[in-house]
Short mmCIF file of C-alpha atoms in Angstrom, two decimals:
data_model
loop_
_atom_site.label_atom_id
_atom_site.label_comp_id
_atom_site.label_asym_id
_atom_site.label_seq_id
_atom_site.Cartn_x
_atom_site.Cartn_y
_atom_site.Cartn_z
CA UNK X 708 0.00 0.00 0.00
CA UNK X 709 2.87 2.38 0.81
CA UNK X 710 4.52 1.58 -2.53
CA UNK X 711 1.26 2.26 -4.34
CA UNK X 712 0.92 5.57 -2.47
CA UNK X 713 4.42 6.52 -3.58
CA UNK X 714 3.63 5.67 -7.20
CA UNK X 715 0.39 7.66 -7.25
CA UNK X 716 2.05 10.59 -5.46
CA UNK X 717 4.58 10.73 -8.29
CA UNK X 718 1.62 11.05 -10.65
CA UNK X 719 0.34 14.16 -8.88
CA UNK X 720 -2.10 12.74 -6.30
CA UNK X 721 -2.10 13.73 -2.64
CA UNK X 722 -1.93 10.63 -0.44
CA UNK X 723 -3.52 9.95 2.94
CA UNK X 724 -2.74 6.59 4.56
CA UNK X 725 -5.40 5.37 6.98
CA UNK X 726 -3.82 2.66 9.14
CA UNK X 727 -4.50 0.61 12.22
CA UNK X 728 -2.51 0.94 15.45
CA UNK X 729 -1.40 -2.67 14.96
CA UNK X 730 1.76 -2.82 12.81
CA UNK X 731 1.51 0.91 12.14
CA UNK X 732 3.94 2.48 9.62
CA UNK X 733 6.45 5.21 10.43
CA UNK X 734 5.31 8.59 9.03
CA UNK X 735 8.95 9.76 8.97
CA UNK X 736 9.72 7.15 6.29
CA UNK X 737 7.14 8.72 3.98
CA UNK X 738 7.13 12.50 4.62
CA UNK X 739 5.01 13.24 1.53
CA UNK X 740 1.99 11.37 2.95
CA UNK X 741 -0.62 12.33 5.53
CA UNK X 742 -1.09 9.52 8.05
CA UNK X 743 -4.47 8.84 9.64
CA UNK X 744 -4.28 6.39 12.57
CA UNK X 745 -7.55 4.64 13.40
CA UNK X 746 -8.33 2.61 16.50
CA UNK X 747 -8.39 -1.17 16.06
CA UNK X 748 -8.50 -2.44 19.66
CA UNK X 749 -6.19 -5.38 18.93
CA UNK X 750 -2.69 -6.53 19.90
CA UNK X 751 -0.12 -9.07 18.72
CA UNK X 752 -1.37 -11.49 21.40
CA UNK X 753 -4.82 -11.25 19.79
CA UNK X 754 -3.29 -12.44 16.52
CA UNK X 755 -1.76 -15.44 18.32
CA UNK X 756 -4.93 -16.32 20.22
CA UNK X 757 -7.55 -15.62 17.56
CA UNK X 758 -5.79 -16.84 14.45
CA UNK X 759 -5.67 -15.00 11.14
CA UNK X 760 -9.31 -15.47 10.07
CA UNK X 761 -10.87 -14.25 13.32
CA UNK X 762 -8.26 -11.51 13.65
CA UNK X 763 -9.12 -10.03 10.24
CA UNK X 764 -12.84 -10.29 11.02
CA UNK X 765 -12.29 -8.35 14.26
CA UNK X 766 -10.28 -5.69 12.42
CA UNK X 767 -13.14 -5.17 9.99
CA UNK X 768 -15.68 -4.85 12.80
CA UNK X 769 -13.54 -2.59 15.00
CA UNK X 770 -12.26 -0.21 12.33
CA UNK X 771 -15.41 0.71 10.42
CA UNK X 772 -16.72 3.43 12.73
CA UNK X 773 -13.30 5.00 13.48
CA UNK X 774 -12.58 5.30 9.75
CA UNK X 775 -16.01 6.79 9.08
CA UNK X 776 -15.55 9.34 11.88
CA UNK X 777 -12.06 10.27 10.63
CA UNK X 778 -13.04 10.66 6.99
CA UNK X 779 -16.28 12.62 7.44
CA UNK X 780 -14.65 16.01 8.27
CA UNK X 781 -12.07 15.44 5.52
CA UNK X 782 -14.85 14.88 2.99
CA UNK X 783 -16.58 18.10 4.06
CA UNK X 784 -13.33 20.03 3.49
CA UNK X 785 -12.64 18.37 0.13
CA UNK X 786 -16.19 19.03 -1.09
CA UNK X 787 -15.61 22.74 -0.72
CA UNK X 788 -12.45 22.40 -2.85
CA UNK X 789 -14.26 20.07 -5.27
CA UNK X 790 -11.53 17.45 -4.69
CA UNK X 791 -13.39 14.37 -3.49
CA UNK X 792 -11.06 11.45 -2.78
CA UNK X 793 -11.02 7.91 -4.06
CA UNK X 794 -10.58 5.20 -1.43
CA UNK X 795 -8.13 2.43 -2.29
CA UNK X 796 -8.32 -0.48 0.14
CA UNK X 797 -6.74 -3.85 0.77
CA UNK X 798 -9.06 -6.67 -0.30
CA UNK X 799 -9.21 -8.06 3.25
CA UNK X 800 -10.01 -4.66 4.78
CA UNK X 801 -13.49 -4.61 3.29
CA UNK X 802 -14.79 -2.27 6.00
CA UNK X 803 -13.15 0.52 3.96
CA UNK X 804 -15.42 -0.25 1.00
CA UNK X 805 -18.45 -0.10 3.31
CA UNK X 806 -17.33 3.33 4.51
CA UNK X 807 -16.76 4.48 0.92
CA UNK X 808 -20.31 3.38 0.06
CA UNK X 809 -21.76 5.29 3.03
CA UNK X 810 -19.86 8.43 2.03
CA UNK X 811 -20.75 8.00 -1.66
CA UNK X 812 -17.07 7.83 -2.65
CA UNK X 813 -15.53 5.73 -5.41
CA UNK X 814 -13.42 2.79 -4.24
CA UNK X 815 -10.67 0.69 -5.79
CA UNK X 816 -9.40 -2.66 -4.50
CA UNK X 817 -5.71 -3.36 -4.02
CA UNK X 818 -5.15 -7.11 -4.19
CA UNK X 819 -1.80 -7.79 -2.53
CA UNK X 820 -1.60 -11.39 -3.74
CA UNK X 821 -1.39 -13.01 -7.15
CA UNK X 822 -4.18 -13.23 -9.70
CA UNK X 823 -3.94 -17.03 -9.45
CA UNK X 824 -4.62 -16.84 -5.72
CA UNK X 825 -7.74 -14.73 -6.29
CA UNK X 826 -9.04 -17.30 -8.75
CA UNK X 827 -9.02 -19.92 -5.99
CA UNK X 828 -11.34 -17.64 -4.01
CA UNK X 829 -13.81 -17.57 -6.87
CA UNK X 830 -13.63 -21.38 -6.99
CA UNK X 831 -14.33 -21.69 -3.24
CA UNK X 832 -18.18 -21.70 -3.41
CA UNK X 833 -18.17 -24.35 -6.15
CA UNK X 834 -15.71 -26.56 -4.27
CA UNK X 835 -17.70 -26.16 -1.08
CA UNK X 836 -20.99 -26.97 -2.82
CA UNK X 837 -19.46 -30.08 -4.42
CA UNK X 838 -18.25 -31.34 -1.02
CA UNK X 839 -14.51 -30.84 -1.60
CA UNK X 840 -14.13 -28.35 1.27
CA UNK X 841 -12.95 -29.07 3.87
CA UNK X 842 -10.97 -31.77 2.06
CA UNK X 843 -9.42 -34.85 3.61
CA UNK X 844 -5.70 -35.59 3.82
CA UNK X 845 -6.00 -38.48 1.35
CA UNK X 846 -7.13 -35.92 -1.28
CA UNK X 847 -4.09 -33.65 -0.83
CA UNK X 848 -2.31 -34.70 -4.03
CA UNK X 849 -5.47 -34.90 -6.17
CA UNK X 850 -5.85 -32.25 -8.86
CA UNK X 851 -8.55 -29.64 -8.18
CA UNK X 852 -11.33 -29.86 -10.81
CA UNK X 853 -11.32 -26.87 -13.19
CA UNK X 854 -8.43 -25.19 -11.39
CA UNK X 855 -5.21 -26.15 -13.17
CA UNK X 856 -2.39 -26.52 -12.05
CA UNK X 857 -3.47 -26.87 -8.41
CA UNK X 858 -3.67 -29.91 -6.18
CA UNK X 859 -5.92 -29.66 -3.14
CA UNK X 860 -2.87 -29.18 -0.90
CA UNK X 861 -1.96 -26.06 -2.91
CA UNK X 862 -5.19 -24.20 -2.08
CA UNK X 863 -4.85 -21.23 0.29
CA UNK X 864 -7.74 -22.14 2.57
CA UNK X 865 -6.65 -25.42 4.13
CA UNK X 866 -7.66 -25.05 7.78
CA UNK X 867 -4.83 -26.85 9.53
CA UNK X 868 -2.27 -24.70 7.70
CA UNK X 869 -3.75 -21.39 8.92
CA UNK X 870 -2.36 -20.18 12.29
CA UNK X 871 -5.09 -20.47 14.90
CA UNK X 872 -7.64 -21.79 12.39
CA UNK X 873 -9.85 -24.83 12.78
CA UNK X 874 -12.79 -26.51 11.10
CA UNK X 875 -15.08 -24.68 13.57
CA UNK X 876 -14.53 -21.36 11.80
CA UNK X 877 -15.49 -22.54 8.32
CA UNK X 878 -18.30 -19.97 8.31
CA UNK X 879 -15.89 -17.16 9.24
CA UNK X 880 -13.47 -18.20 6.50
CA UNK X 881 -16.32 -18.43 3.97
CA UNK X 882 -17.43 -14.90 4.84
CA UNK X 883 -13.88 -13.56 4.59
CA UNK X 884 -13.36 -15.12 1.17
CA UNK X 885 -16.75 -13.89 -0.01
CA UNK X 886 -15.88 -10.34 1.09
CA UNK X 887 -12.44 -10.48 -0.56
CA UNK X 888 -13.93 -11.44 -3.91
CA UNK X 889 -16.91 -9.05 -3.74
CA UNK X 890 -16.20 -6.38 -6.35
CA UNK X 891 -19.74 -5.17 -7.00
CA UNK X 892 -19.29 -1.69 -5.49
CA UNK X 893 -15.72 -1.07 -6.63
CA UNK X 894 -14.58 0.83 -9.70
CA UNK X 895 -11.49 -1.30 -10.38
CA UNK X 896 -8.87 -3.64 -8.96
CA UNK X 897 -5.11 -3.09 -8.76
CA UNK X 898 -2.72 -6.05 -8.74
CA UNK X 899 0.99 -6.16 -7.98
CA UNK X 900 1.62 -8.46 -10.93
CA UNK X 901 2.60 -8.42 -14.60
CA UNK X 902 0.66 -9.53 -17.66
CA UNK X 903 3.41 -11.81 -18.96
CA UNK X 904 3.63 -13.54 -15.58
CA UNK X 905 -0.07 -14.33 -15.08
CA UNK X 906 -1.70 -13.76 -18.44
CA UNK X 907 -4.07 -16.74 -18.29
CA UNK X 908 -5.07 -16.07 -14.67
CA UNK X 909 -5.70 -12.39 -15.39
CA UNK X 910 -7.99 -13.21 -18.31
CA UNK X 911 -10.00 -15.61 -16.14
CA UNK X 912 -10.07 -13.17 -13.24
CA UNK X 913 -11.41 -10.38 -15.42
CA UNK X 914 -14.26 -12.66 -16.48
CA UNK X 915 -15.02 -13.43 -12.84
CA UNK X 916 -14.89 -10.00 -11.21
CA UNK X 917 -16.19 -7.95 -14.18
CA UNK X 918 -14.39 -4.71 -13.33
CA UNK X 919 -11.24 -3.20 -14.87
CA UNK X 920 -8.00 -4.83 -13.70
CA UNK X 921 -4.72 -2.94 -13.54
CA UNK X 922 -1.56 -5.03 -13.23
CA UNK X 923 1.11 -2.51 -12.35
CA UNK X 924 3.79 -4.71 -10.80
CA UNK X 925 6.37 -4.97 -9.59
CA UNK X 926 5.36 -1.93 -7.56
CA UNK X 927 8.56 -1.84 -5.50
CA UNK X 928 10.53 -1.28 -8.74
CA UNK X 929 8.28 1.61 -9.81
CA UNK X 930 7.95 3.30 -6.41
CA UNK X 931 10.48 5.78 -5.01
CA UNK X 932 13.33 4.50 -2.85
CA UNK X 933 11.72 5.28 0.54
CA UNK X 934 11.42 2.22 2.77
CA UNK X 935 8.10 0.41 3.03
CA UNK X 936 9.32 -2.11 5.62
CA UNK X 937 7.47 -2.13 8.93
CA UNK X 938 10.47 -3.80 10.64
CA UNK X 939 13.88 -2.27 11.27
CA UNK X 940 16.32 -3.41 8.57
CA UNK X 941 19.89 -4.44 9.38
CA UNK X 942 21.95 -3.15 6.46
CA UNK X 943 25.24 -4.44 7.86
CA UNK X 944 24.69 -7.61 5.82
CA UNK X 945 25.34 -5.67 2.61
CA UNK X 946 28.98 -5.10 3.60
CA UNK X 947 29.28 -8.84 4.22
CA UNK X 948 27.68 -9.61 0.83
CA UNK X 949 30.21 -7.32 -0.86
CA UNK X 950 32.95 -9.79 0.17
CA UNK X 951 31.23 -12.85 -1.32
CA UNK X 952 31.56 -14.39 -4.78
CA UNK X 953 29.09 -13.93 -7.65
CA UNK X 954 25.89 -16.04 -7.19
CA UNK X 955 27.50 -17.87 -4.24
CA UNK X 956 25.19 -16.90 -1.35
CA UNK X 957 21.94 -18.63 -0.38
CA UNK X 958 19.59 -16.09 1.23
CA UNK X 959 17.16 -17.57 3.79
CA UNK X 960 14.10 -15.69 5.04
CA UNK X 961 10.57 -16.81 5.91
CA UNK X 962 9.02 -13.35 5.99
CA UNK X 963 7.45 -11.40 8.84
CA UNK X 964 4.81 -13.92 10.03
CA UNK X 965 5.84 -17.51 9.28
CA UNK X 966 8.04 -19.11 11.94
CA UNK X 967 9.90 -22.35 12.75
CA UNK X 968 10.33 -24.12 16.10
CA UNK X 969 13.59 -24.95 17.87
CA UNK X 970 13.90 -28.43 16.36
CA UNK X 971 13.34 -27.15 12.81
CA UNK X 972 15.79 -24.31 13.41
CA UNK X 973 18.47 -26.81 14.46
CA UNK X 974 17.90 -28.95 11.35
CA UNK X 975 18.03 -25.85 9.17
CA UNK X 976 21.30 -24.75 10.81
CA UNK X 977 23.07 -28.06 10.13
CA UNK X 978 21.58 -28.43 6.66
CA UNK X 979 22.81 -24.94 5.72
CA UNK X 980 26.22 -25.54 7.32
CA UNK X 981 26.72 -28.93 5.66
CA UNK X 982 25.94 -27.50 2.22
CA UNK X 983 29.23 -25.52 2.46
CA UNK X 984 27.54 -22.54 0.76
CA UNK X 985 27.88 -18.97 2.07
CA UNK X 986 24.56 -17.92 3.55
CA UNK X 987 22.63 -14.88 4.77
CA UNK X 988 19.93 -15.97 7.22
CA UNK X 989 17.08 -13.88 8.66
CA UNK X 990 16.03 -15.15 12.11
CA UNK X 991 13.40 -12.96 13.78
CA UNK X 992 13.02 -12.55 17.55
CA UNK X 993 10.01 -14.26 19.11
CA UNK X 994 7.24 -11.59 19.03
CA UNK X 995 5.50 -12.99 22.13
CA UNK X 996 8.41 -12.86 24.56
CA UNK X 997 11.23 -11.13 22.69
CA UNK X 998 13.46 -14.20 22.90
CA UNK X 999 16.28 -14.46 20.40
CA UNK X 1000 15.89 -17.59 18.20
CA UNK X 1001 19.65 -17.55 17.69
CA UNK X 1002 19.84 -18.75 21.31
CA UNK X 1003 18.33 -22.03 20.04
CA UNK X 1004 21.13 -22.58 17.55
CA UNK X 1005 23.62 -25.32 18.48
CA UNK X 1006 26.88 -24.02 19.97
CA UNK X 1007 28.86 -26.18 17.55
CA UNK X 1008 27.07 -24.48 14.65
CA UNK X 1009 28.02 -21.05 15.97
CA UNK X 1010 31.65 -22.15 16.26
CA UNK X 1011 31.80 -23.46 12.67
CA UNK X 1012 29.94 -20.42 11.30
CA UNK X 1013 33.04 -18.25 10.92
CA UNK X 1014 32.95 -15.88 7.96
CA UNK X 1015 30.83 -18.22 5.82
CA UNK X 1016 27.50 -17.08 7.18
CA UNK X 1017 25.74 -13.96 8.39
CA UNK X 1018 22.62 -13.82 10.57
CA UNK X 1019 20.34 -10.78 10.98
CA UNK X 1020 16.95 -10.14 12.62
CA UNK X 1021 15.64 -8.49 9.44
CA UNK X 1022 17.31 -7.72 6.12
CA UNK X 1023 16.77 -5.02 3.48
CA UNK X 1024 15.39 -7.76 1.25
CA UNK X 1025 15.02 -5.85 -1.99
CA UNK X 1026 18.63 -4.71 -1.77
CA UNK X 1027 19.77 -8.21 -0.81
CA UNK X 1028 18.04 -9.90 -3.74
CA UNK X 1029 19.48 -7.31 -6.14
CA UNK X 1030 23.03 -8.03 -4.91
CA UNK X 1031 25.24 -9.95 -7.36
CA UNK X 1032 26.48 -12.27 -4.59
CA UNK X 1033 23.00 -13.76 -3.99
CA UNK X 1034 22.46 -16.85 -6.12
CA UNK X 1035 19.41 -18.39 -4.45
CA UNK X 1036 16.52 -17.57 -2.12
CA UNK X 1037 15.05 -20.07 0.37
CA UNK X 1038 11.67 -18.49 1.06
CA UNK X 1039 8.18 -19.03 2.45
CA UNK X 1040 7.01 -17.63 -0.91
CA UNK X 1041 4.68 -14.88 0.18
CA UNK X 1042 3.73 -12.79 -2.85
CA UNK X 1043 6.03 -9.86 -1.99
CA UNK X 1044 9.03 -12.19 -1.64
CA UNK X 1045 8.05 -14.04 -4.80
CA UNK X 1046 7.68 -10.91 -6.92
CA UNK X 1047 10.88 -9.39 -5.51
CA UNK X 1048 12.82 -12.57 -6.32
CA UNK X 1049 11.41 -12.70 -9.85
CA UNK X 1050 12.31 -9.03 -10.38
CA UNK X 1051 15.97 -9.72 -9.60
CA UNK X 1052 16.29 -13.07 -11.40
CA UNK X 1053 16.98 -15.10 -8.25
CA UNK X 1054 15.85 -18.78 -8.29
CA UNK X 1055 14.02 -20.13 -5.25
CA UNK X 1056 13.71 -22.98 -2.77
CA UNK X 1057 10.09 -22.90 -1.64
CA UNK X 1058 8.93 -23.74 1.86
CA UNK X 1059 5.32 -22.47 2.02
CA UNK X 1060 3.57 -22.34 5.38
CA UNK X 1061 -0.01 -21.23 4.78
CA UNK X 1062 -2.38 -19.20 2.61
CA UNK X 1063 -1.29 -17.95 -0.80
CA UNK X 1064 2.29 -19.15 -0.19
CA UNK X 1065 1.20 -22.58 -1.42
CA UNK X 1066 -0.40 -21.10 -4.55
CA UNK X 1067 2.78 -19.16 -5.34
CA UNK X 1068 4.94 -22.23 -4.74
CA UNK X 1069 2.94 -24.28 -7.22
CA UNK X 1070 3.46 -21.62 -9.91
CA UNK X 1071 7.17 -21.27 -9.12
CA UNK X 1072 7.77 -25.02 -9.34
CA UNK X 1073 5.36 -26.05 -12.12
CA UNK X 1074 4.57 -23.00 -14.28
CA UNK X 1075 7.46 -20.52 -14.16
CA UNK X 1076 9.99 -23.22 -13.17
CA UNK X 1077 12.32 -20.76 -11.45
CA UNK X 1078 12.48 -22.90 -8.30
CA UNK X 1079 11.28 -26.03 -6.52
CA UNK X 1080 9.46 -26.97 -3.32
CA UNK X 1081 11.15 -28.41 -0.23
CA UNK X 1082 8.38 -30.71 1.01
CA UNK X 1083 7.61 -32.64 4.20
CA UNK X 1084 9.59 -32.37 7.46
CA UNK X 1085 12.70 -30.22 7.64
CA UNK X 1086 15.67 -32.59 7.92
CA UNK X 1087 19.32 -31.56 7.66
CA UNK X 1088 20.27 -34.04 4.92
CA UNK X 1089 17.34 -33.02 2.76
CA UNK X 1090 18.10 -29.34 3.33
CA UNK X 1091 21.75 -29.84 2.37
CA UNK X 1092 20.75 -31.59 -0.86
CA UNK X 1093 18.18 -28.91 -1.71
CA UNK X 1094 20.72 -26.10 -1.34
CA UNK X 1095 23.29 -27.93 -3.47
CA UNK X 1096 20.60 -28.70 -6.06
CA UNK X 1097 19.84 -25.00 -6.42
CA UNK X 1098 23.30 -23.51 -6.01
CA UNK X 1099 25.76 -25.87 -7.69
CA UNK X 1100 23.99 -28.52 -9.79
CA UNK X 1101 22.91 -28.34 -13.43
CA UNK X 1102 19.20 -28.32 -12.54
CA UNK X 1103 19.77 -25.23 -10.40
CA UNK X 1104 21.56 -23.53 -13.27
CA UNK X 1105 18.55 -24.21 -15.50
CA UNK X 1106 16.27 -22.63 -12.88
CA UNK X 1107 18.62 -19.66 -12.67
CA UNK X 1108 18.34 -19.20 -16.43
CA UNK X 1109 14.53 -19.28 -16.16
CA UNK X 1110 14.76 -16.70 -13.38
CA UNK X 1111 16.95 -14.42 -15.50
CA UNK X 1112 14.44 -14.63 -18.36
CA UNK X 1113 11.64 -13.61 -15.98
CA UNK X 1114 13.74 -10.67 -14.76
CA UNK X 1115 14.30 -9.47 -18.33
CA UNK X 1116 10.57 -9.63 -19.08
CA UNK X 1117 9.85 -7.77 -15.85
CA UNK X 1118 12.19 -4.94 -16.87
CA UNK X 1119 10.44 -4.67 -20.24
CA UNK X 1120 7.01 -4.48 -18.58
CA UNK X 1121 7.84 -1.39 -16.49
CA UNK X 1122 9.60 0.54 -19.27
CA UNK X 1123 7.75 3.01 -21.48
CA UNK X 1124 5.32 1.08 -23.64
CA UNK X 1125 5.45 -1.99 -21.39
CA UNK X 1126 2.29 -3.58 -20.00
CA UNK X 1127 2.73 -2.37 -16.40
CA UNK X 1128 3.74 1.11 -17.59
CA UNK X 1129 0.61 1.37 -19.76
CA UNK X 1130 -1.62 -0.13 -17.09
CA UNK X 1131 -0.45 2.45 -14.54
CA UNK X 1132 -1.27 5.32 -16.90
CA UNK X 1133 -4.73 3.83 -17.48
CA UNK X 1134 -5.22 3.53 -13.71
CA UNK X 1135 -4.36 7.21 -13.24
CA UNK X 1136 -6.91 8.14 -15.91
CA UNK X 1137 -9.59 6.04 -14.22
CA UNK X 1138 -8.99 7.50 -10.73
CA UNK X 1139 -9.06 11.01 -12.18
CA UNK X 1140 -12.34 10.30 -13.99
CA UNK X 1141 -14.16 8.78 -11.01
#
């Protein structure tokens, strides 16, 4: 959302960011924006106890009135200037669309995932009606009818994969998915994707949602250089990367939400060490108690680490992936990480945890073929083999070549005359007209 604000600001729009108290951005990082904090009544412990589905539902209930109260005086002021705003909202924050409707303002959806992921949402009612949802474990590897190339295990709404989710909240999940795919009151939808990357999915999605779609990705490459990270970045790793060989480093990061336990962390440590590859590893502190996960690492591992590895709490990922020393990315495959890796031509080892990460992994491994999935339990021997497969073997070199081709196509799409370039100009025209 911050990247999109930066892009639209460069096109002459004034930008106000309405945000919750939870995970709030730093206004100092984006001095050109007006920031509008709204009360949400939630904490990180609520996320742990409620789970993602209930947490998002609570956000939508709690934030509707505060946003309405905050926007009403702004609308009165803008009416006098004849500059009524357009509300752009995250697909899961559907309370913003309800507020836009009450205030008689145009609204535009920002879908922060892939087009392919959205298509699974449109398939949800059919799969539920046909008795496929919730599906049983013995169906995991079966292909989903009319939803190529997905198996049931690749769908983003498998209950046991969602933190805090259970079969009891099927109704809550159904409502959330229904709200995320409801486009009836919106003027358009923005996607952080590219036409060449998801052409087939975008065509199908347009038929489903029946509003204009604007694929203007990768947005982080179009936006200004100001940071959009909500976590403090440790840039000391760049100096370490400067000392490493070309394409020699495996970068390991599972994003800002996904986590591993102490046993998995130990297996990862020895698998990475035994691969003999230089590595940059992001290990976040435990958000519940502030404990350092590095304390769980074996002492012998720390001794053998030497200069061959570097560990940080959070990395400037876009800068890391663009560095010539980075030759592979072991990722949870959230959409931001996926699109950032594609933009820099870095092949991937995929370890999805939940939600759209599984959808993205399926495309990486079976459609774009710029990476492969590390399946089942994390075990040091399997991890070692996976890293060597990507970093030093012929198959990894073929994936790297695929990744480079995707990078080149990405660069074409954002240049003048490219699909994302043209789509952005069309978006600006639409917002101005509504």
